[in-house]
């Protein structure tokens, strides 16, 4: 089965083509245009600019992906597109493109939840047979922090989520406080490696009996720490910046690991997956195996390759494949963007 995936929910214009045979996923074309350079000037994604920039890029990205895959549109079985969550006007560009392609190429159309894309993204790196159910996915991105229970592909229940900031958002905000370049998450984790004496910060909700998270208090603790240093001098030294970055990162990762461990143990999940931009974080990736050691029921941990952690259309095509198998299609007339669409919700 050949699936074309389209992703434009935020600031990446991405199109992928998957060829799935005997449950083996082959990515035969994948092009992503990132708008990071433009948004860098503003220190964050400006929704109106993001949507406008998708428009001139989407057809060149499509043409490039088709030529990489070396196929004609006639060979494509279905078109999968992100319909939410995300930025309304950015989503509209991908949806309009998918709608028109579905109409003129006469292909079935699939609406995909962006967070479902992150949940299945590890399948671009690990074989399908590696995932044993029930499985648990820690989805950590710029807008979401969720623990998702997976009974089977397509059957998702959120068992825990952030009550305030997403962990990626906290990385970005703390990076801004430390005056690091945009995007903050990767910049912060890069310098944290050099820390000699990481600052100790609180680990919010680590012992709460539920599986929810909270990162806004941690960000505020970092802000107070910086303000205290700045009472005596105008700027932080390089050492103070790296110690602060490493301390924040450790506190955030401690909470993520601890809650995932406890949820895996209570729900007796056999496989742990991670997905989303923060899954690219080196410390989180390094520490995930701790869960394997401490929760005996867990058989394995599947972490996507770096390129599939941040937003990409390959993961949207994988999620689309599972729906295509069940013939869960929509139509160009029916599909519409839903900026607040939750995984598991119809
Ligand atoms: O999944 P994603 O590309 O977009 C959303 O759906 O939000 O995630 C982007 C988020 C940003 O907050 C970014 O700072 C964070 O992922 N991120 C990282 C790293 N790489 C990206 N956070 C921590 N460490 C990283 N290495
Ligand atoms: Zn994302």
PDB file of C-alpha atoms in Angstrom, residues 116-314:
ATOM      1  CA  UNK A 116      -1.173  10.191  16.684  1.00  0.00           C
ATOM      2  CA  UNK A 117       1.610  10.843  14.190  1.00  0.00           C
ATOM      3  CA  UNK A 118       4.049  11.372  17.085  1.00  0.00           C
ATOM      4  CA  UNK A 119       2.750   8.189  18.801  1.00  0.00           C
ATOM      5  CA  UNK A 120       3.422   6.009  15.733  1.00  0.00           C
ATOM      6  CA  UNK A 121       6.660   7.770  14.708  1.00  0.00           C
ATOM      7  CA  UNK A 122       8.853   5.072  16.317  1.00  0.00           C
ATOM      8  CA  UNK A 123       7.605   2.682  13.597  1.00  0.00           C
ATOM      9  CA  UNK A 124       9.811   4.550  11.133  1.00  0.00           C
ATOM     10  CA  UNK A 125      12.789   3.227  13.120  1.00  0.00           C
ATOM     11  CA  UNK A 126      11.542  -0.008  14.755  1.00  0.00           C
ATOM     12  CA  UNK A 127       9.763  -2.945  13.046  1.00  0.00           C
ATOM     13  CA  UNK A 128       6.037  -3.238  13.707  1.00  0.00           C
ATOM     14  CA  UNK A 129       6.440  -6.619  15.402  1.00  0.00           C
ATOM     15  CA  UNK A 130       8.537  -4.995  18.161  1.00  0.00           C
ATOM     16  CA  UNK A 131       5.503  -3.221  19.599  1.00  0.00           C
ATOM     17  CA  UNK A 132       3.652  -5.406  22.109  1.00  0.00           C
ATOM     18  CA  UNK A 133       0.268  -4.297  23.438  1.00  0.00           C
ATOM     19  CA  UNK A 134      -0.801  -2.725  25.685  1.00  0.00           C
ATOM     20  CA  UNK A 135       1.868  -0.136  24.978  1.00  0.00           C
ATOM     21  CA  UNK A 136       2.478   3.296  26.485  1.00  0.00           C
ATOM     22  CA  UNK A 137       3.682   6.389  24.642  1.00  0.00           C
ATOM     23  CA  UNK A 138       5.222   9.438  26.252  1.00  0.00           C
ATOM     24  CA  UNK A 139       4.449  12.226  23.779  1.00  0.00           C
ATOM     25  CA  UNK A 140       6.508  15.305  24.433  1.00  0.00           C
ATOM     26  CA  UNK A 141       6.330  18.252  22.065  1.00  0.00           C
ATOM     27  CA  UNK A 142       6.106  22.032  21.989  1.00  0.00           C
ATOM     28  CA  UNK A 143       2.360  21.998  22.608  1.00  0.00           C
ATOM     29  CA  UNK A 144       1.722  18.661  24.375  1.00  0.00           C
ATOM     30  CA  UNK A 145       2.970  16.418  27.167  1.00  0.00           C
ATOM     31  CA  UNK A 146       0.891  13.266  27.342  1.00  0.00           C
ATOM     32  CA  UNK A 147       1.001   9.669  28.466  1.00  0.00           C
ATOM     33  CA  UNK A 148      -1.026   7.703  25.949  1.00  0.00           C
ATOM     34  CA  UNK A 149      -2.188   4.148  26.575  1.00  0.00           C
ATOM     35  CA  UNK A 150      -2.295   2.148  23.329  1.00  0.00           C
ATOM     36  CA  UNK A 151      -4.453  -0.996  23.370  1.00  0.00           C
ATOM     37  CA  UNK A 152      -3.881  -1.499  19.641  1.00  0.00           C
ATOM     38  CA  UNK A 153      -3.018   0.802  16.732  1.00  0.00           C
ATOM     39  CA  UNK A 154      -5.841   3.322  16.498  1.00  0.00           C
ATOM     40  CA  UNK A 155      -7.063   2.768  20.081  1.00  0.00           C
ATOM     41  CA  UNK A 156      -5.620   5.557  22.236  1.00  0.00           C
ATOM     42  CA  UNK A 157      -6.487   6.866  25.713  1.00  0.00           C
ATOM     43  CA  UNK A 158      -4.738   9.796  27.366  1.00  0.00           C
ATOM     44  CA  UNK A 159      -3.994   8.734  30.955  1.00  0.00           C
ATOM     45  CA  UNK A 160      -1.947  11.796  31.911  1.00  0.00           C
ATOM     46  CA  UNK A 161      -1.216  15.233  30.525  1.00  0.00           C
ATOM     47  CA  UNK A 162       0.280  18.574  31.468  1.00  0.00           C
ATOM     48  CA  UNK A 163      -1.919  20.889  33.492  1.00  0.00           C
ATOM     49  CA  UNK A 164      -0.110  23.992  32.247  1.00  0.00           C
ATOM     50  CA  UNK A 165       2.953  24.313  29.971  1.00  0.00           C
ATOM     51  CA  UNK A 166       4.071  21.503  27.670  1.00  0.00           C
ATOM     52  CA  UNK A 167       7.591  20.310  28.405  1.00  0.00           C
ATOM     53  CA  UNK A 168       8.897  21.575  25.019  1.00  0.00           C
ATOM     54  CA  UNK A 169       7.345  24.954  25.769  1.00  0.00           C
ATOM     55  CA  UNK A 170       9.143  24.974  29.147  1.00  0.00           C
ATOM     56  CA  UNK A 171      12.456  24.158  27.417  1.00  0.00           C
ATOM     57  CA  UNK A 172      11.833  27.040  24.991  1.00  0.00           C
ATOM     58  CA  UNK A 173      10.840  29.524  27.731  1.00  0.00           C
ATOM     59  CA  UNK A 174      13.787  28.630  29.989  1.00  0.00           C
ATOM     60  CA  UNK A 175      16.138  28.908  26.988  1.00  0.00           C
ATOM     61  CA  UNK A 176      14.759  32.418  26.377  1.00  0.00           C
ATOM     62  CA  UNK A 177      15.369  33.358  30.037  1.00  0.00           C
ATOM     63  CA  UNK A 178      18.953  32.167  29.581  1.00  0.00           C
ATOM     64  CA  UNK A 179      19.171  34.207  26.351  1.00  0.00           C
ATOM     65  CA  UNK A 180      19.897  31.137  24.224  1.00  0.00           C
ATOM     66  CA  UNK A 181      19.124  31.154  20.491  1.00  0.00           C
ATOM     67  CA  UNK A 182      15.821  29.889  19.053  1.00  0.00           C
ATOM     68  CA  UNK A 183      14.738  27.084  18.951  1.00  0.00           C
ATOM     69  CA  UNK A 184      15.414  26.888  22.673  1.00  0.00           C
ATOM     70  CA  UNK A 185      15.076  23.146  23.393  1.00  0.00           C
ATOM     71  CA  UNK A 186      18.006  21.923  21.273  1.00  0.00           C
ATOM     72  CA  UNK A 187      20.166  24.953  22.235  1.00  0.00           C
ATOM     73  CA  UNK A 188      19.563  24.353  25.955  1.00  0.00           C
ATOM     74  CA  UNK A 189      20.300  20.633  25.822  1.00  0.00           C
ATOM     75  CA  UNK A 190      23.490  21.293  23.828  1.00  0.00           C
ATOM     76  CA  UNK A 191      25.014  23.560  26.460  1.00  0.00           C
ATOM     77  CA  UNK A 192      23.734  21.475  29.406  1.00  0.00           C
ATOM     78  CA  UNK A 193      26.335  18.824  28.572  1.00  0.00           C
ATOM     79  CA  UNK A 194      29.096  21.166  29.793  1.00  0.00           C
ATOM     80  CA  UNK A 195      27.628  21.721  33.269  1.00  0.00           C
ATOM     81  CA  UNK A 196      29.924  20.958  36.197  1.00  0.00           C
ATOM     82  CA  UNK A 197      27.487  21.631  39.020  1.00  0.00           C
ATOM     83  CA  UNK A 198      23.825  21.499  37.838  1.00  0.00           C
ATOM     84  CA  UNK A 199      21.498  23.746  39.839  1.00  0.00           C
ATOM     85  CA  UNK A 200      18.933  21.852  41.897  1.00  0.00           C
ATOM     86  CA  UNK A 201      15.371  22.725  40.900  1.00  0.00           C
ATOM     87  CA  UNK A 202      12.034  21.325  42.139  1.00  0.00           C
ATOM     88  CA  UNK A 203      10.404  18.400  40.313  1.00  0.00           C
ATOM     89  CA  UNK A 204       6.702  19.416  40.217  1.00  0.00           C
ATOM     90  CA  UNK A 205       4.063  16.724  40.741  1.00  0.00           C
ATOM     91  CA  UNK A 206       6.648  13.938  40.740  1.00  0.00           C
ATOM     92  CA  UNK A 207       4.874  12.243  43.664  1.00  0.00           C
ATOM     93  CA  UNK A 208       1.265  13.089  42.789  1.00  0.00           C
ATOM     94  CA  UNK A 209      -0.868   9.947  42.567  1.00  0.00           C
ATOM     95  CA  UNK A 210      -2.047  10.719  38.982  1.00  0.00           C
ATOM     96  CA  UNK A 211      -0.099  10.765  35.712  1.00  0.00           C
ATOM     97  CA  UNK A 212      -0.396  14.498  35.089  1.00  0.00           C
ATOM     98  CA  UNK A 213       2.496  16.910  34.715  1.00  0.00           C
ATOM     99  CA  UNK A 214       3.155  20.571  35.486  1.00  0.00           C
ATOM    100  CA  UNK A 215       6.107  22.524  34.111  1.00  0.00           C
ATOM    101  CA  UNK A 216       5.111  26.121  34.676  1.00  0.00           C
ATOM    102  CA  UNK A 217       6.322  26.140  38.334  1.00  0.00           C
ATOM    103  CA  UNK A 218       9.687  24.708  37.275  1.00  0.00           C
ATOM    104  CA  UNK A 219      10.077  27.487  34.713  1.00  0.00           C
ATOM    105  CA  UNK A 220       9.225  30.062  37.417  1.00  0.00           C
ATOM    106  CA  UNK A 221      11.803  28.506  39.785  1.00  0.00           C
ATOM    107  CA  UNK A 222      14.435  28.998  37.046  1.00  0.00           C
ATOM    108  CA  UNK A 223      13.309  32.614  36.591  1.00  0.00           C
ATOM    109  CA  UNK A 224      13.644  33.332  40.348  1.00  0.00           C
ATOM    110  CA  UNK A 225      17.088  31.701  40.378  1.00  0.00           C
ATOM    111  CA  UNK A 226      18.232  33.931  37.486  1.00  0.00           C
ATOM    112  CA  UNK A 227      16.741  37.034  39.128  1.00  0.00           C
ATOM    113  CA  UNK A 228      18.572  36.242  42.386  1.00  0.00           C
ATOM    114  CA  UNK A 229      21.927  36.036  40.561  1.00  0.00           C
ATOM    115  CA  UNK A 230      21.151  39.250  38.681  1.00  0.00           C
ATOM    116  CA  UNK A 231      20.597  41.169  41.913  1.00  0.00           C
ATOM    117  CA  UNK A 232      24.367  41.385  42.315  1.00  0.00           C
ATOM    118  CA  UNK A 233      25.585  41.574  38.712  1.00  0.00           C
ATOM    119  CA  UNK A 234      24.089  42.367  35.284  1.00  0.00           C
ATOM    120  CA  UNK A 235      24.645  39.037  33.519  1.00  0.00           C
ATOM    121  CA  UNK A 236      25.091  35.340  34.252  1.00  0.00           C
ATOM    122  CA  UNK A 237      28.485  33.736  33.662  1.00  0.00           C
ATOM    123  CA  UNK A 238      28.759  30.913  31.103  1.00  0.00           C
ATOM    124  CA  UNK A 239      29.119  28.497  33.988  1.00  0.00           C
ATOM    125  CA  UNK A 240      25.963  29.775  35.695  1.00  0.00           C
ATOM    126  CA  UNK A 241      24.046  29.481  32.408  1.00  0.00           C
ATOM    127  CA  UNK A 242      25.157  25.883  31.789  1.00  0.00           C
ATOM    128  CA  UNK A 243      24.495  24.846  35.406  1.00  0.00           C
ATOM    129  CA  UNK A 244      21.038  26.368  35.251  1.00  0.00           C
ATOM    130  CA  UNK A 245      20.263  24.700  31.865  1.00  0.00           C
ATOM    131  CA  UNK A 246      21.444  21.295  33.115  1.00  0.00           C
ATOM    132  CA  UNK A 247      19.517  21.629  36.397  1.00  0.00           C
ATOM    133  CA  UNK A 248      16.296  22.504  34.581  1.00  0.00           C
ATOM    134  CA  UNK A 249      16.780  19.672  32.076  1.00  0.00           C
ATOM    135  CA  UNK A 250      17.448  17.149  34.856  1.00  0.00           C
ATOM    136  CA  UNK A 251      14.335  18.182  36.813  1.00  0.00           C
ATOM    137  CA  UNK A 252      12.135  17.967  33.681  1.00  0.00           C
ATOM    138  CA  UNK A 253      13.538  14.576  32.626  1.00  0.00           C
ATOM    139  CA  UNK A 254      13.286  13.210  36.212  1.00  0.00           C
ATOM    140  CA  UNK A 255       9.549  13.929  36.207  1.00  0.00           C
ATOM    141  CA  UNK A 256       9.006  12.462  32.711  1.00  0.00           C
ATOM    142  CA  UNK A 257      10.877   9.246  33.562  1.00  0.00           C
ATOM    143  CA  UNK A 258       9.262   8.841  36.978  1.00  0.00           C
ATOM    144  CA  UNK A 259       5.665   9.243  35.729  1.00  0.00           C
ATOM    145  CA  UNK A 260       6.222   7.015  32.689  1.00  0.00           C
ATOM    146  CA  UNK A 261       7.706   4.334  34.934  1.00  0.00           C
ATOM    147  CA  UNK A 262       4.751   4.409  37.312  1.00  0.00           C
ATOM    148  CA  UNK A 263       2.138   4.445  34.526  1.00  0.00           C
ATOM    149  CA  UNK A 264       3.858   1.509  32.780  1.00  0.00           C
ATOM    150  CA  UNK A 265       3.845  -0.438  35.998  1.00  0.00           C
ATOM    151  CA  UNK A 266       0.178   0.261  36.831  1.00  0.00           C
ATOM    152  CA  UNK A 267      -1.147  -0.345  33.302  1.00  0.00           C
ATOM    153  CA  UNK A 268       1.160  -3.341  32.803  1.00  0.00           C
ATOM    154  CA  UNK A 269       2.334  -2.116  29.431  1.00  0.00           C
ATOM    155  CA  UNK A 270       4.797  -4.222  27.489  1.00  0.00           C
ATOM    156  CA  UNK A 271       6.334  -1.649  25.164  1.00  0.00           C
ATOM    157  CA  UNK A 272       7.214   1.988  25.834  1.00  0.00           C
ATOM    158  CA  UNK A 273       7.339   4.451  22.951  1.00  0.00           C
ATOM    159  CA  UNK A 274       8.356   8.079  22.925  1.00  0.00           C
ATOM    160  CA  UNK A 275       7.572  10.732  20.334  1.00  0.00           C
ATOM    161  CA  UNK A 276       7.552  14.497  19.712  1.00  0.00           C
ATOM    162  CA  UNK A 277      10.281  17.123  19.491  1.00  0.00           C
ATOM    163  CA  UNK A 278      11.519  16.622  23.074  1.00  0.00           C
ATOM    164  CA  UNK A 279      12.077  12.919  22.279  1.00  0.00           C
ATOM    165  CA  UNK A 280      15.163  14.252  20.449  1.00  0.00           C
ATOM    166  CA  UNK A 281      16.579  15.275  23.842  1.00  0.00           C
ATOM    167  CA  UNK A 282      19.804  13.375  24.520  1.00  0.00           C
ATOM    168  CA  UNK A 283      19.301  13.077  28.298  1.00  0.00           C
ATOM    169  CA  UNK A 284      15.744  11.733  27.951  1.00  0.00           C
ATOM    170  CA  UNK A 285      16.887   9.184  25.322  1.00  0.00           C
ATOM    171  CA  UNK A 286      19.812   8.137  27.490  1.00  0.00           C
ATOM    172  CA  UNK A 287      17.657   7.676  30.588  1.00  0.00           C
ATOM    173  CA  UNK A 288      14.681   5.823  29.047  1.00  0.00           C
ATOM    174  CA  UNK A 289      16.340   2.389  29.536  1.00  0.00           C
ATOM    175  CA  UNK A 290      16.100   2.973  33.329  1.00  0.00           C
ATOM    176  CA  UNK A 291      12.383   2.196  32.959  1.00  0.00           C
ATOM    177  CA  UNK A 292      13.185  -1.112  31.288  1.00  0.00           C
ATOM    178  CA  UNK A 293      15.422  -2.112  34.171  1.00  0.00           C
ATOM    179  CA  UNK A 294      12.973  -1.140  36.902  1.00  0.00           C
ATOM    180  CA  UNK A 295       9.609  -2.335  35.511  1.00  0.00           C
ATOM    181  CA  UNK A 296       9.954  -6.070  34.752  1.00  0.00           C
ATOM    182  CA  UNK A 297       6.764  -6.321  32.638  1.00  0.00           C
ATOM    183  CA  UNK A 298       8.240  -3.991  30.009  1.00  0.00           C
ATOM    184  CA  UNK A 299       9.817  -5.917  27.165  1.00  0.00           C
ATOM    185  CA  UNK A 300      11.279  -3.058  25.142  1.00  0.00           C
ATOM    186  CA  UNK A 301      11.558   0.682  24.547  1.00  0.00           C
ATOM    187  CA  UNK A 302      11.185   2.129  21.049  1.00  0.00           C
ATOM    188  CA  UNK A 303      12.691   5.548  20.399  1.00  0.00           C
ATOM    189  CA  UNK A 304      12.364   7.185  16.965  1.00  0.00           C
ATOM    190  CA  UNK A 305      15.481   8.291  15.060  1.00  0.00           C
ATOM    191  CA  UNK A 306      16.150  12.023  15.569  1.00  0.00           C
ATOM    192  CA  UNK A 307      14.718  13.032  12.189  1.00  0.00           C
ATOM    193  CA  UNK A 308      11.314  11.550  13.125  1.00  0.00           C
ATOM    194  CA  UNK A 309      11.020  13.243  16.554  1.00  0.00           C
ATOM    195  CA  UNK A 310      10.276  16.760  15.371  1.00  0.00           C
ATOM    196  CA  UNK A 311       7.372  17.419  13.003  1.00  0.00           C
ATOM    197  CA  UNK A 312       7.460  15.406   9.789  1.00  0.00           C
ATOM    198  CA  UNK A 313       5.042  13.942   7.237  1.00  0.00           C
ATOM    199  CA  UNK A 314       6.451  10.400   7.429  1.00  0.00           C
TER     200      UNK A 314
END
